[in-house]
XYZ file of C-alpha atoms in Angstrom:
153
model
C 95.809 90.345 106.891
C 94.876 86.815 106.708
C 93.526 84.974 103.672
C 90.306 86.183 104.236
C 90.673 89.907 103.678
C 89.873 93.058 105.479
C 88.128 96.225 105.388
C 90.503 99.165 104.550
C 89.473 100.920 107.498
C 89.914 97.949 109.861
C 93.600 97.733 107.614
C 94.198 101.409 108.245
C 93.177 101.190 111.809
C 95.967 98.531 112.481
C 98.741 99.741 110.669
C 98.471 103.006 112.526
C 98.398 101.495 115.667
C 101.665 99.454 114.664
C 103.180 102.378 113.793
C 102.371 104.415 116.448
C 103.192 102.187 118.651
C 99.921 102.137 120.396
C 97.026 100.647 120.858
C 94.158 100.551 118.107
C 91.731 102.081 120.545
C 94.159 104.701 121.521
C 94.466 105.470 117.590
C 92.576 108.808 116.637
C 91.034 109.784 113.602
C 93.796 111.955 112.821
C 95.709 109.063 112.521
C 93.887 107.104 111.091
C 92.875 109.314 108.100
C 96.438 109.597 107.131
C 97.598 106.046 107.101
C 93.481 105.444 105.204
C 94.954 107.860 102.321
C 97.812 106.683 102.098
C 97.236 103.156 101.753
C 94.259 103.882 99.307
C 95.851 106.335 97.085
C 99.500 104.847 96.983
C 100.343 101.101 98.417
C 96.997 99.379 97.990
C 96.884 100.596 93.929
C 100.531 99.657 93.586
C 100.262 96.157 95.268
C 96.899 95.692 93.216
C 98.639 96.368 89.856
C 101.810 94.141 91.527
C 99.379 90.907 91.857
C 99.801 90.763 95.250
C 96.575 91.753 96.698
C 93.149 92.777 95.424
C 91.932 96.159 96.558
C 88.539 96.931 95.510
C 88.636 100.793 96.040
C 84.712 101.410 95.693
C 83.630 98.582 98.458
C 86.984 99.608 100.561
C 88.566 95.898 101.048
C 91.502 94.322 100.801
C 92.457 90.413 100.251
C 95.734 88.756 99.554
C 96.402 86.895 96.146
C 98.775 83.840 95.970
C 101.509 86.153 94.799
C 101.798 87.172 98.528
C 102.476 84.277 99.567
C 105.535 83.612 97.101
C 106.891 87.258 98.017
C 107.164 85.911 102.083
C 110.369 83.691 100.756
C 112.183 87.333 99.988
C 111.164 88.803 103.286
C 113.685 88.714 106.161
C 112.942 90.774 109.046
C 115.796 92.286 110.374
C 115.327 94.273 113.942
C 117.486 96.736 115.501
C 121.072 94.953 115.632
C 120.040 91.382 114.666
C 121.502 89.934 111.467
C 120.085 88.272 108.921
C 119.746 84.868 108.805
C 122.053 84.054 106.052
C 124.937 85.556 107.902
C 123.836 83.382 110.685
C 124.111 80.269 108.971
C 127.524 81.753 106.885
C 128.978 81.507 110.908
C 127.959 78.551 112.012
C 128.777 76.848 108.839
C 132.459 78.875 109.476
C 132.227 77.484 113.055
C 131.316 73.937 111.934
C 134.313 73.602 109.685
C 137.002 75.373 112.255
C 135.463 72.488 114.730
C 135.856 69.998 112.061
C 139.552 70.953 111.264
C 140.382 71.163 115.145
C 138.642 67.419 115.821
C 140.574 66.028 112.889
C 143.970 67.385 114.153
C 143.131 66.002 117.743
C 143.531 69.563 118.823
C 143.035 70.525 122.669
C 140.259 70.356 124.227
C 138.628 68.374 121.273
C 140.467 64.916 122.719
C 138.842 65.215 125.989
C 135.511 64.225 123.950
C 135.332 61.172 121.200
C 134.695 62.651 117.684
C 131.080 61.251 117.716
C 130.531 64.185 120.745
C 131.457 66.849 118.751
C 129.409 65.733 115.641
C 126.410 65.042 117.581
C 126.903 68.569 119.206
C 127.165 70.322 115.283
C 123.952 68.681 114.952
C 122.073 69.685 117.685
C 123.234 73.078 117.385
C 122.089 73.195 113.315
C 118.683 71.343 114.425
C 117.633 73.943 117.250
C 118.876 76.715 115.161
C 116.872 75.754 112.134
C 113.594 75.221 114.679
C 114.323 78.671 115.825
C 114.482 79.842 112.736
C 111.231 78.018 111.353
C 109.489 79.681 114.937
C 111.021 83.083 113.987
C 109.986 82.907 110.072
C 106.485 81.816 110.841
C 106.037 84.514 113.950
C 106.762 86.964 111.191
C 104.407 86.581 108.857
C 102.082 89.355 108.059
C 98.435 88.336 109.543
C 100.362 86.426 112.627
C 100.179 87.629 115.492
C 98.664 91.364 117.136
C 102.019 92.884 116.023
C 104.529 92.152 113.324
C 107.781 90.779 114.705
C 109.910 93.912 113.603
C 107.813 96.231 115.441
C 108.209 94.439 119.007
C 111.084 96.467 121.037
């Protein structure tokens, strides 16, 4: 759903499809009709009366507010047996400080490099992480994309 809005049958269409794992033309309207009532008796109403979208039940459409946008920071996809981000960063800061410690005691193999190396390698490693990360996030946002990241196998 991008900042334009959608029909809820075009809405119901696509979720069903995600969920399903198929593709929207293979969805039937069996399928269909269930994820349709549930999103317009249950989740639409509730994320209505939560300021995060606008459903207008009569014309059957759907748009985003600017709440939904503040709810993304709060969202973090998790798949399968990734880890969250946080406890990403909580091991690589671990890493960066056991690195730190083992340069300052001129520990082997950390001589074999001058201590500018290994700071310039802590950098690179926090700079393409946090790219990755900023890739990742943005892949993941609902209305990117054909499928939502945590549905991909």
């Amino acid at each position: 759903m991008g900042t334009e809005g959608i029909e809820l049958g075009d809405l119901a269409e696509q979720v069903a499809a995600w969920e399903l794992e198929k593709e929207i033309a293979a969805v039937d309207s069996t399928e269909r009709k269930r994820v349709y009532t549930s999103l317009q008796q249950s989740h639409l109403p509730r994320l209505d009366d939560a300021g995060l979208v606008r459903f207008d039940k009569r014309a059957g459409f759907v748009e985003p507010t600017p709440g939904l946008a503040e709810c993304e920071v709060y969202l973090d996809v998790v798949r399968g047996n990734d880890i969250p981000w946080s406890e990403y960063y909580l091991g690589l800061a671990a890493l960066g400080a056991a690195l730190t410690a083992a340069v300052a005691v001129d520990a082997y193999p950390f001589v074999l490099l001058p201590d500018i190396a290994w700071l310039a390698a802590s950098a690179v490693t926090l700079l393409v992480s946090a790219v990755y990360h900023n890739y990742y996030a943005t892949q993941s946002q609902l209305g990117r994309g054909d499928t939502p990241v945590e549905m991909n196998s």
